[in-house]
XYZ file of C-alpha atoms in Angstrom:
558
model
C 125.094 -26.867 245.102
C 121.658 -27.380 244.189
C 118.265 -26.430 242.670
C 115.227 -27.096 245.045
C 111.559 -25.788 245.110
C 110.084 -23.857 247.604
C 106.984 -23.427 249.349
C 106.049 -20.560 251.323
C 102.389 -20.027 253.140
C 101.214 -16.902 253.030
C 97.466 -15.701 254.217
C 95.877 -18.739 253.237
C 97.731 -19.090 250.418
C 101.040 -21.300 249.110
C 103.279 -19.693 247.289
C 106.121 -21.380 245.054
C 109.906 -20.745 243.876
C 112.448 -22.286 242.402
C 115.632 -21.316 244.258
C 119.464 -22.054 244.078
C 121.715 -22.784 247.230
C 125.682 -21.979 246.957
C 128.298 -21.684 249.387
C 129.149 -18.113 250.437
C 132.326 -17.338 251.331
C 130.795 -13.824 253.502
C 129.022 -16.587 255.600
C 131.033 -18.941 255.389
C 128.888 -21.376 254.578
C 125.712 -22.370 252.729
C 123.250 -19.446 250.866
C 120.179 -19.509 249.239
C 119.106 -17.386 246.240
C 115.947 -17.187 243.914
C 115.928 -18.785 240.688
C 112.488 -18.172 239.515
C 109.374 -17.180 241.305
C 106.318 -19.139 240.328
C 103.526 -17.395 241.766
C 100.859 -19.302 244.088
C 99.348 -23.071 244.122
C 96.134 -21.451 243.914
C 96.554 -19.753 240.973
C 97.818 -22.339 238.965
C 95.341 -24.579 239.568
C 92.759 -22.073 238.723
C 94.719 -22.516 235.348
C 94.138 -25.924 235.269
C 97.152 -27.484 235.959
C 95.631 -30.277 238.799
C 99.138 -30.823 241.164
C 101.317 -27.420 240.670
C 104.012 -28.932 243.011
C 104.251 -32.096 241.347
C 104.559 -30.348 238.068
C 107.095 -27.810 239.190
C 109.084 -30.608 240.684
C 110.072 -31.842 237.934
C 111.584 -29.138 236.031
C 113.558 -28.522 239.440
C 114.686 -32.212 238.357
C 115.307 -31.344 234.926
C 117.936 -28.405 236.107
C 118.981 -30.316 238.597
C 119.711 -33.054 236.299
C 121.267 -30.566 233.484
C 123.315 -28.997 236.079
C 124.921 -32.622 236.465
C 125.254 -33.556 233.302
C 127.458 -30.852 232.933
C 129.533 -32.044 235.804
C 133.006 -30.146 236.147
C 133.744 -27.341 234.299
C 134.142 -27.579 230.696
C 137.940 -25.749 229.462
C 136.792 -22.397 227.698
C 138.571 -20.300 225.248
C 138.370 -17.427 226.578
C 141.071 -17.114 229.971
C 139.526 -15.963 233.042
C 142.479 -14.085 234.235
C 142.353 -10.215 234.212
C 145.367 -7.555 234.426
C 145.366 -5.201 236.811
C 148.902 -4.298 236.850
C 148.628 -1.321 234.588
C 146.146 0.570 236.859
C 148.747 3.142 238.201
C 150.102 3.761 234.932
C 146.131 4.585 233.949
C 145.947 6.934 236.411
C 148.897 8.682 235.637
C 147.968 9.335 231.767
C 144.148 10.401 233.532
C 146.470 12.829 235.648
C 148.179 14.248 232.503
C 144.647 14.831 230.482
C 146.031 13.199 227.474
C 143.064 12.250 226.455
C 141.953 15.699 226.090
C 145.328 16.656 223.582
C 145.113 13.178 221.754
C 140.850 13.652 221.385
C 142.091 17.213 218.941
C 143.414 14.669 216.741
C 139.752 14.035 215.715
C 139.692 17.513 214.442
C 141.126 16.961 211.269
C 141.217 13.020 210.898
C 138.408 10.755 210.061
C 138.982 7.896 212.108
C 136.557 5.297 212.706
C 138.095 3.860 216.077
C 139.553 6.294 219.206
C 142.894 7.401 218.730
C 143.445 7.633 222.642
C 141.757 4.425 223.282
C 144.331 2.164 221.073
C 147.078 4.710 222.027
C 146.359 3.379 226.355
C 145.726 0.291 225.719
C 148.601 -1.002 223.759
C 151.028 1.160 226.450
C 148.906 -0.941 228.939
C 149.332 -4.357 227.356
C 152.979 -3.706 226.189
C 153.409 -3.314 229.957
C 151.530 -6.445 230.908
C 152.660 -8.786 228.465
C 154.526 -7.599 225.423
C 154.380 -9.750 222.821
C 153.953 -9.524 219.084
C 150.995 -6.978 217.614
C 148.708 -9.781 216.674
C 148.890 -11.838 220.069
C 148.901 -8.325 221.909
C 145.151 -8.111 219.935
C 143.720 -11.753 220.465
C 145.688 -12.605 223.708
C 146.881 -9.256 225.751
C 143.666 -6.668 225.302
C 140.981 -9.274 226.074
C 142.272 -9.897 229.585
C 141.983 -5.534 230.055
C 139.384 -4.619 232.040
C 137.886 -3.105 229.492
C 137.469 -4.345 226.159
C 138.613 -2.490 223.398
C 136.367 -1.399 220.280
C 138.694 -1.412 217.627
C 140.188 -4.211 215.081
C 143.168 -5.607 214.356
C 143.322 -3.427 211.439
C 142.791 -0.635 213.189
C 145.313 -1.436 215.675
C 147.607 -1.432 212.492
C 146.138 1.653 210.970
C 146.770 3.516 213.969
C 149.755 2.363 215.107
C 151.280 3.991 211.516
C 149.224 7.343 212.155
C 151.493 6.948 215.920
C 154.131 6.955 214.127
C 154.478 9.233 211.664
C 153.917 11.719 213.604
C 155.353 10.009 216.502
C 157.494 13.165 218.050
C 154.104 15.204 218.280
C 153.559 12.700 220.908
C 156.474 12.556 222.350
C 156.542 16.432 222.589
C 152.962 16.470 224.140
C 153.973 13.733 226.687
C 156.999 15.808 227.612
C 155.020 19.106 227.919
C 152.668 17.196 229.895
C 155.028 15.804 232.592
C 156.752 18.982 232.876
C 153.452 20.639 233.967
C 151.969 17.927 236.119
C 154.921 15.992 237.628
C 158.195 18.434 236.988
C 160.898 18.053 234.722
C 164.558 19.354 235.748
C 166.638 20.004 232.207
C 169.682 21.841 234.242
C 171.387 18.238 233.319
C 170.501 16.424 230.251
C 171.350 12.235 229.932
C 171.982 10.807 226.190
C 172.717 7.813 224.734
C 171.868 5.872 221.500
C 171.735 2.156 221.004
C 169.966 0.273 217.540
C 167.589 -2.550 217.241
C 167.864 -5.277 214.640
C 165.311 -6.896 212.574
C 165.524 -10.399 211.062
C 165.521 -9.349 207.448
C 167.982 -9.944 204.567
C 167.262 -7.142 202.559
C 167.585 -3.472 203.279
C 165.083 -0.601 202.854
C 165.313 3.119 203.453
C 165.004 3.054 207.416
C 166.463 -0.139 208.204
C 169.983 -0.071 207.266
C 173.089 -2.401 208.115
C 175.211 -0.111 210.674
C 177.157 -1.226 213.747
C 174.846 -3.177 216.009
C 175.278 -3.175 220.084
C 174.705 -6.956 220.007
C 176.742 -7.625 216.922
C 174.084 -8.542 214.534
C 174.738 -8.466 210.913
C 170.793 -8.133 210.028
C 170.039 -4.646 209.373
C 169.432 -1.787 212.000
C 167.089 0.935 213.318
C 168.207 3.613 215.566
C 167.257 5.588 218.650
C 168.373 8.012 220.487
C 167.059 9.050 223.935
C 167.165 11.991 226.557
C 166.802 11.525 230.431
C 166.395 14.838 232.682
C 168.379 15.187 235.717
C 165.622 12.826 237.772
C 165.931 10.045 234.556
C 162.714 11.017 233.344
C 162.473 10.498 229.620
C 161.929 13.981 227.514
C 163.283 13.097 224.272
C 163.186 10.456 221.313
C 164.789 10.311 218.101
C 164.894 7.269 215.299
C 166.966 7.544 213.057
C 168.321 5.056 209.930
C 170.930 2.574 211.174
C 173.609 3.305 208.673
C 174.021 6.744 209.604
C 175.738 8.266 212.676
C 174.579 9.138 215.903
C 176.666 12.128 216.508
C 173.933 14.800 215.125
C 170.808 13.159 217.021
C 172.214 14.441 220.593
C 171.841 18.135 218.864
C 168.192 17.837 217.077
C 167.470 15.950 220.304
C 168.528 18.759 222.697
C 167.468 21.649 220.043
C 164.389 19.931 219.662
C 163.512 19.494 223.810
C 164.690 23.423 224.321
C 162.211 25.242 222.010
C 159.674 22.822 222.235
C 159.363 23.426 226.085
C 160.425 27.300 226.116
C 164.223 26.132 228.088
C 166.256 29.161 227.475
C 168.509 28.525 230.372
C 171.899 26.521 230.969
C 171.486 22.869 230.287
C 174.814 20.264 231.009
C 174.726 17.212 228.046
C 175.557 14.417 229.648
C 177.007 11.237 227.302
C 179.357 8.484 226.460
C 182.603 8.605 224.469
C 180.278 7.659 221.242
C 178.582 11.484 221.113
C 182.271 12.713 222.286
C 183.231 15.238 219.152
C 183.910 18.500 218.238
C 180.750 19.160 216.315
C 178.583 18.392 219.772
C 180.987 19.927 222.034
C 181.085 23.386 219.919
C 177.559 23.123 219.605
C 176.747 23.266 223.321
C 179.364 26.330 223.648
C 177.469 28.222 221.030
C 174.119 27.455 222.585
C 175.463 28.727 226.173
C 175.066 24.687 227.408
C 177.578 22.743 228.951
C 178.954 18.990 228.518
C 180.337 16.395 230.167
C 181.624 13.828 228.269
C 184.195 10.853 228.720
C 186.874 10.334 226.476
C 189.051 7.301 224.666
C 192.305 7.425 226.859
C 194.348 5.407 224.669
C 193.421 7.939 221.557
C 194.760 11.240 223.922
C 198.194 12.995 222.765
C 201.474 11.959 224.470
C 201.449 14.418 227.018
C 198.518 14.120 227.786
C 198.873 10.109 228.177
C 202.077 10.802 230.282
C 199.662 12.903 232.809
C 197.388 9.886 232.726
C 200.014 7.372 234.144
C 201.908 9.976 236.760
C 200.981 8.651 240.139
C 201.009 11.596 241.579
C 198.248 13.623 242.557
C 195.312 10.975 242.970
C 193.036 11.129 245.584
C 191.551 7.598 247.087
C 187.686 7.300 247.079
C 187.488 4.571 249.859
C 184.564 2.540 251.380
C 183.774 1.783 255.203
C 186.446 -0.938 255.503
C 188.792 1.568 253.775
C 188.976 -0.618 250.395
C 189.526 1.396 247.080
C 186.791 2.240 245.100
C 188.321 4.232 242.850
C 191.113 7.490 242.513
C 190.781 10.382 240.668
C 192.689 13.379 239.451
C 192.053 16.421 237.672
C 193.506 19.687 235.658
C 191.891 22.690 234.102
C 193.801 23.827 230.962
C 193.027 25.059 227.182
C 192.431 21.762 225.262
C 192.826 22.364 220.954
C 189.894 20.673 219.037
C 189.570 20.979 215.104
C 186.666 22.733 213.265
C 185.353 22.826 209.687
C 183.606 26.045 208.513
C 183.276 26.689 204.981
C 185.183 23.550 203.826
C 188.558 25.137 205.818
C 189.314 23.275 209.319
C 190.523 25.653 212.187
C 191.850 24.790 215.500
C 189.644 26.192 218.235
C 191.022 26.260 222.072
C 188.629 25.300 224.535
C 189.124 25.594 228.415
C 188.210 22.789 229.889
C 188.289 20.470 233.107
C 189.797 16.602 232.978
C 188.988 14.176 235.495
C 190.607 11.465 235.387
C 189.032 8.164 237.213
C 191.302 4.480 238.037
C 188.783 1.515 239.586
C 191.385 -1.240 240.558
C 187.936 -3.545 239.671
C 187.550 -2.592 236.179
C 191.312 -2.857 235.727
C 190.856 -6.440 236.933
C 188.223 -7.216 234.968
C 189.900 -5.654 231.822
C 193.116 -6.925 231.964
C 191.493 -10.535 232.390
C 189.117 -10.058 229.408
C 192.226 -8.863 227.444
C 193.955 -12.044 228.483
C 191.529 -13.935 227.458
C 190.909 -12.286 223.801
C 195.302 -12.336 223.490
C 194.945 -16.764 224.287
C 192.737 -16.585 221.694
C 194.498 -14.981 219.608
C 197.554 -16.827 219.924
C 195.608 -20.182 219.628
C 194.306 -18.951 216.501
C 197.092 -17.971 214.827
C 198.839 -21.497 215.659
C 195.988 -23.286 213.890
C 196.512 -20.486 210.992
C 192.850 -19.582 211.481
C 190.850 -17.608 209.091
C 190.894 -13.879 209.691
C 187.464 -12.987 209.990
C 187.485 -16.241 212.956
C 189.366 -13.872 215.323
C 186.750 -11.330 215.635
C 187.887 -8.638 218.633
C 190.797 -10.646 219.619
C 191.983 -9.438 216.043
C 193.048 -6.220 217.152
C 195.816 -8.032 219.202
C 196.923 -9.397 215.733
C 198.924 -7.913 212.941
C 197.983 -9.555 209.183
C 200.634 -9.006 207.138
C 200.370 -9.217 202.804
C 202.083 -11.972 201.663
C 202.126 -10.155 198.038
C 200.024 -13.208 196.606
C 200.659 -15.561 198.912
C 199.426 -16.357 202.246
C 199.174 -13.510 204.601
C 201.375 -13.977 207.437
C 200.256 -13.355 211.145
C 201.936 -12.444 214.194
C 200.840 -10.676 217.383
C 200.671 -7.109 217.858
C 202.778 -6.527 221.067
C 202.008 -2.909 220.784
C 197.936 -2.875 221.099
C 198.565 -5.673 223.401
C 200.807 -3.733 226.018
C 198.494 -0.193 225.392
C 195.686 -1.986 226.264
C 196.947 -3.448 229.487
C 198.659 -0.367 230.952
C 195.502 1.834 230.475
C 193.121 -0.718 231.170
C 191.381 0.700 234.558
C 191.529 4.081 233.774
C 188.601 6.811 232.256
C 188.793 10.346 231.286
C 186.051 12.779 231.891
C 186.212 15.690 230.136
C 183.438 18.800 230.749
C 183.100 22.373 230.479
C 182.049 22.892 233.876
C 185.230 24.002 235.648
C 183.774 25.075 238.527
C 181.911 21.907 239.708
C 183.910 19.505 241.957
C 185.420 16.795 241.192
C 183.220 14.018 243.085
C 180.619 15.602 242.007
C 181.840 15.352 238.073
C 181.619 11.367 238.886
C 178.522 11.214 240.292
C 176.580 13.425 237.078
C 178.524 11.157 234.961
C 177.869 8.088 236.796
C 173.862 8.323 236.658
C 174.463 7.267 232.725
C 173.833 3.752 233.487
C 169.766 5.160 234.344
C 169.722 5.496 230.476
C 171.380 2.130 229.656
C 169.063 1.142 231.988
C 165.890 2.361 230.121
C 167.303 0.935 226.875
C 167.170 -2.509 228.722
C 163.571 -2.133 229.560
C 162.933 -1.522 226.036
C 164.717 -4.348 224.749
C 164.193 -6.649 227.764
C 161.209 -6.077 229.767
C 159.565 -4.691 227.081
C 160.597 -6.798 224.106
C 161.374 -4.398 221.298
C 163.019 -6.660 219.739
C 164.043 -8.713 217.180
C 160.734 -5.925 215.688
C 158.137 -8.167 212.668
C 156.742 -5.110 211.642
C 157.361 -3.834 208.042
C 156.550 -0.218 207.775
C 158.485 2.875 208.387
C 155.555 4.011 210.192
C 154.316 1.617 212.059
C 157.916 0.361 213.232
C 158.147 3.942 214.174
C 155.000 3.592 215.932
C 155.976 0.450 218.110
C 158.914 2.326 219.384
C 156.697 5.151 220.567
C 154.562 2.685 222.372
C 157.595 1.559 224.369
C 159.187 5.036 224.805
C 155.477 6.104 226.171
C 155.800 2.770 228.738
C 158.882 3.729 229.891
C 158.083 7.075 230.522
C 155.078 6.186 232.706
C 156.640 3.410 234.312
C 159.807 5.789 235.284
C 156.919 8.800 236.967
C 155.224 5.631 238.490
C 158.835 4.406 240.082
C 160.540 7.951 240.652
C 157.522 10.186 241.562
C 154.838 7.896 242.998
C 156.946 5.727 244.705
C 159.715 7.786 245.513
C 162.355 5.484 244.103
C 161.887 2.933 247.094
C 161.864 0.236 244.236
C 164.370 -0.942 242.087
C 163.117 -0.681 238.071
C 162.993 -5.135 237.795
C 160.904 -4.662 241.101
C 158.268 -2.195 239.711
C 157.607 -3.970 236.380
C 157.492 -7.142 238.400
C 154.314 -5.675 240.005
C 152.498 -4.482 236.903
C 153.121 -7.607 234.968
C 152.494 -10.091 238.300
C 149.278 -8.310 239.628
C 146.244 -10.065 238.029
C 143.405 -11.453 239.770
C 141.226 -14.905 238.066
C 137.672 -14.536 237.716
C 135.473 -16.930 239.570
C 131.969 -17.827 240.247
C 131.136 -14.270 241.964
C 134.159 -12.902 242.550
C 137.742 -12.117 241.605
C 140.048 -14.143 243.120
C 144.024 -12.322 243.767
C 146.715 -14.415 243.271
C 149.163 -12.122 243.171
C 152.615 -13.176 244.922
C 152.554 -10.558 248.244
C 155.653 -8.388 248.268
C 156.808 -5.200 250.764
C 155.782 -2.781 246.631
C 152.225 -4.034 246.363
C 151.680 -3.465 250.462
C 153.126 -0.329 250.355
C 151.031 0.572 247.385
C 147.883 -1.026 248.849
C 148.609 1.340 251.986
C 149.060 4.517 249.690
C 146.293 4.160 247.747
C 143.923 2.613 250.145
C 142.979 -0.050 247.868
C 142.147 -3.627 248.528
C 145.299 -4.790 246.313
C 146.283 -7.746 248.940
C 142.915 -8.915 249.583
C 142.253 -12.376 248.245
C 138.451 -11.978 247.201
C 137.528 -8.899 245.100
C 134.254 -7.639 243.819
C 133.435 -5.693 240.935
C 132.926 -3.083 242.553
C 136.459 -3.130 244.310
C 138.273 -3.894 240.585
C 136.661 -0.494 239.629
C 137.734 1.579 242.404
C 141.288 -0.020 241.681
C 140.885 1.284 237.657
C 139.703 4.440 238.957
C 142.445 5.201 241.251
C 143.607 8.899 241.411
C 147.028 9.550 242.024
């Protein structure tokens, strides 16, 4: 629009103004507003200025002109677009009064930035955007709400004091969501996967181990404990050259005193944490287990139970196809002990339940197929032997005393692998609990492979740039902390309605672009954000929002 003057009589007197007329999107149409009042004709001329209109007119020609000269607006560096997305996760941490634990910190550190402060906002802008520490700074916390009042060294600075004593904060966010939101311990969920960083050379904490992708650059770590409802409770890093047998017990020894649990908790795992070590442990602490178990590494007997067809019971769904068949027995099972550098055989009574999915048996026996052509091609071609990779355990290398070694298939491996492929041994101490029931506990692993994917996929932990112990350690603490609110946000806010790719979708989609008076929501509409809009009350699907209405959003209490 445009600048024009105005002249308004008033008792025997003309009064002028510059004012401004815009389009208003309330009235749909044209508005005026006051640029500059001038004060009265009169007056100026009594200040010797001859023709106060004329003179007036032509700085309204001047802005007028400026205003065009500047035609279409110019590209600016600083992006108009705002996050919003995080706003329930800010009112969860407001609901927990970490801000009051995190503030003691202040107590007996001299910091010159808040601790709490950079501890929110880079959970927030993980969530939003993750993305390196140094675009998180110039790119991600800009487009807050709020700006944030520390530097980038700061960021760095505390980011390492996060870390080092990163399980302070993990205990104080468990502690917390126990009291406000609940926590249910009767079953514990753990599971351990590592997370590579591009680096050739090796220091104390990252160490060359086994990676879950396969990487040969060296390895961090982590363990991590779900509560019956999935809710994180429990972290543990750890260096990745070492085993992660031990971190399920400091993890659940760790989780008991720290919250006062004195009663019965059930560990809940893979075959990875399956030993005697963790399975005596929980037996000495009055916990249970539930574990699965190699089938192809059990005794004879007990392999010759496994493949008796008798005794199965069909699982079947509403158009009466298979889903799965299970068995079970409760007997004494022996495992081995060391105490005092002498191994003894302890007998354990236990209850097996043994699972067959005709899918998974598909899907194995295809994918052992597959690695055995493979094989076979490879061994025509007289292929190196580190170019068979897994197909090589369908391969027998034999010393050729000097010579060549010679290579033939392994028949054996080959036909173990397809007549147990399908099948999965469950193996707990809880005799008592039925057998469907066994399969669902077990079953609600995949929440914590699940969590691990946020981490490395919606969160991007990984590959990790940063080079300290501490702050590494501190990174990881920032995503544990984002899972953990984003899991109360999914399971207790919206009562699990959502699927995990669904609820992330919303924090990291909802953003609103600032225009000339207002914000303008171009978020894509979804049945999660009208739900949420209908919850909360708030004007999340409106297209215009005021300032006003973005602070009532940030100020949300759930």
């Amino acid at each position: 629009m445009a600048f024009y003057l105005k002249k308004t009589k008033l008792k025997w007197r003309t009064y002028l103004s510059i004012d401004e007329s815009f389009y208003s999107h309330e009235k749909k149409g044209t508005a005026h507003k006051c640029y500059q009042s001038l004060g009265s004709v009169e007056t100026w001329k009594e200040k010797g200025i001859e023709d106060p209109i004329s003179h007036f007119q032509k700085e309204v020609d001047a802005l007028n002109q400026e205003k065009a000269d500047a035609g279409a607006r110019k590209i600016s560096d600083i992006s108009p677009i705002l996050h919003l997305g995080y706003f329930p996760l800010k009112s969860i941490l407001d609901k927990m009064k970490i801000k009051k634990y995190v503030d003691y910190f202040k107590l007996t550190n001299d910091f010159t930035y808040d601790l709490f402060e950079l501890l929110s906002s880079l959970v927030y802008a993980r969530a939003v955007n993750p993305c390196s520490k140094y675009r998180t700074f110039h790119e991600v916390l800009p487009n807050l709400y709020e700006p944030v009042s520390y530097s980038y060294d700061q960021l760095l600075d505390g980011l390492s004091f996060l870390g080092n004593d990163y399980e302070k904060f993990v205990e104080l966010f468990t502690v917390q969501t126990k009291h406000v939101f609940g926590i249910d311990t009767s079953k514990n969920y753990f599971d351990c996967t590592n997370f590579y960083f591009e680096i050739d050379r090796e220091d104390d904490f990252r160490r060359k181990g086994p990676s879950k992708e396969n990487r040969k650059e060296p390895v961090v770590g982590l363990g991590l404990l779900l509560d019956s409802h999935q809710l994180p409770v429990g972290m543990k890093m750890f260096p990745g050259n070492e085993s992660e047998k031990p971190v399920l017990r400091d993890v659940i020894d760790l989780l008991k005193s720290q919250n006062n649990i004195n009663g019965k908790t059930i560990h809940v795992a893979d075959k990875g944490l399956n030993c005697a070590k963790n399975i005596i442990h929980a037996r000495k602490n009055g916990d249970g287990y539930l574990f699965s178990k190699s089938v192809k590494s059990l005794p004879e007997t007990e392999k010759t139970w496994v493949l008796l067809d008798a005794g199965f019971v069909d699982v079947k769904d509403k158009h009466g196809k298979v889903l799965y068949r299970y068995k079970s027995c409760i007997d004494e099972f022996p495992y081995k002990v060391e105490q005092e550098g002498k191994i003894y055989t302890v007998k354990l009574r236990e209850k097996r339940l043994l699972t067959y999915n005709p899918s998974l048996a598909a899907k194995k026996r295809h994918e052992i197929n597959r690695m055995i052509e493979k094989a076979k091609t490879l061994t025509a071609s007289q292929a190196k032997r580190t170019d068979y990779g897994e197909a090589g355990k369908y391969v027998c290398f034999t010393d050729g005393k000097g010579n060549r070694a010679s290579v033939s298939m392994n028949q054996d491996a080959i036909d173990k692998d397809l007549r147990f492929a399908g099948y999965n041994l469950l193996v707990t101490s809880e005799i008592e609990m039925k057998d469907p029931d066994i399969y669902d506990v077990y079953h609600n692993l995949w929440r914590i492979e699940e969590s691990f994917k946020i981490m490395k996929s919606d969160l991007d932990a990984r590959p990790v740039f940063l080079q300290k112990e501490e702050t590494i350690k501190g990174h990881f603490l920032i995503c544990y902390l984002t899972v953990l609110l984003e899991r109360i946000f999914q399971f207790k806010i919206l009562e699990n309605k959502y699927s995990t790719t669904e609820t992330f979708q919303f924090i990291k989609d909802f953003k609103v672009t600032k225009g000339e008076s207002k914000y303008i929501n171009t978020t894509k509409s979804s049945d999660l954000i009208h739900e949420l809009a209908l919850q909360s009350k708030l004007p999340l699907t409106n297209y215009f929002l005021s300032e006003t209405q973005i602070k009532s959003i940030l100020k949300y209490k759930i």
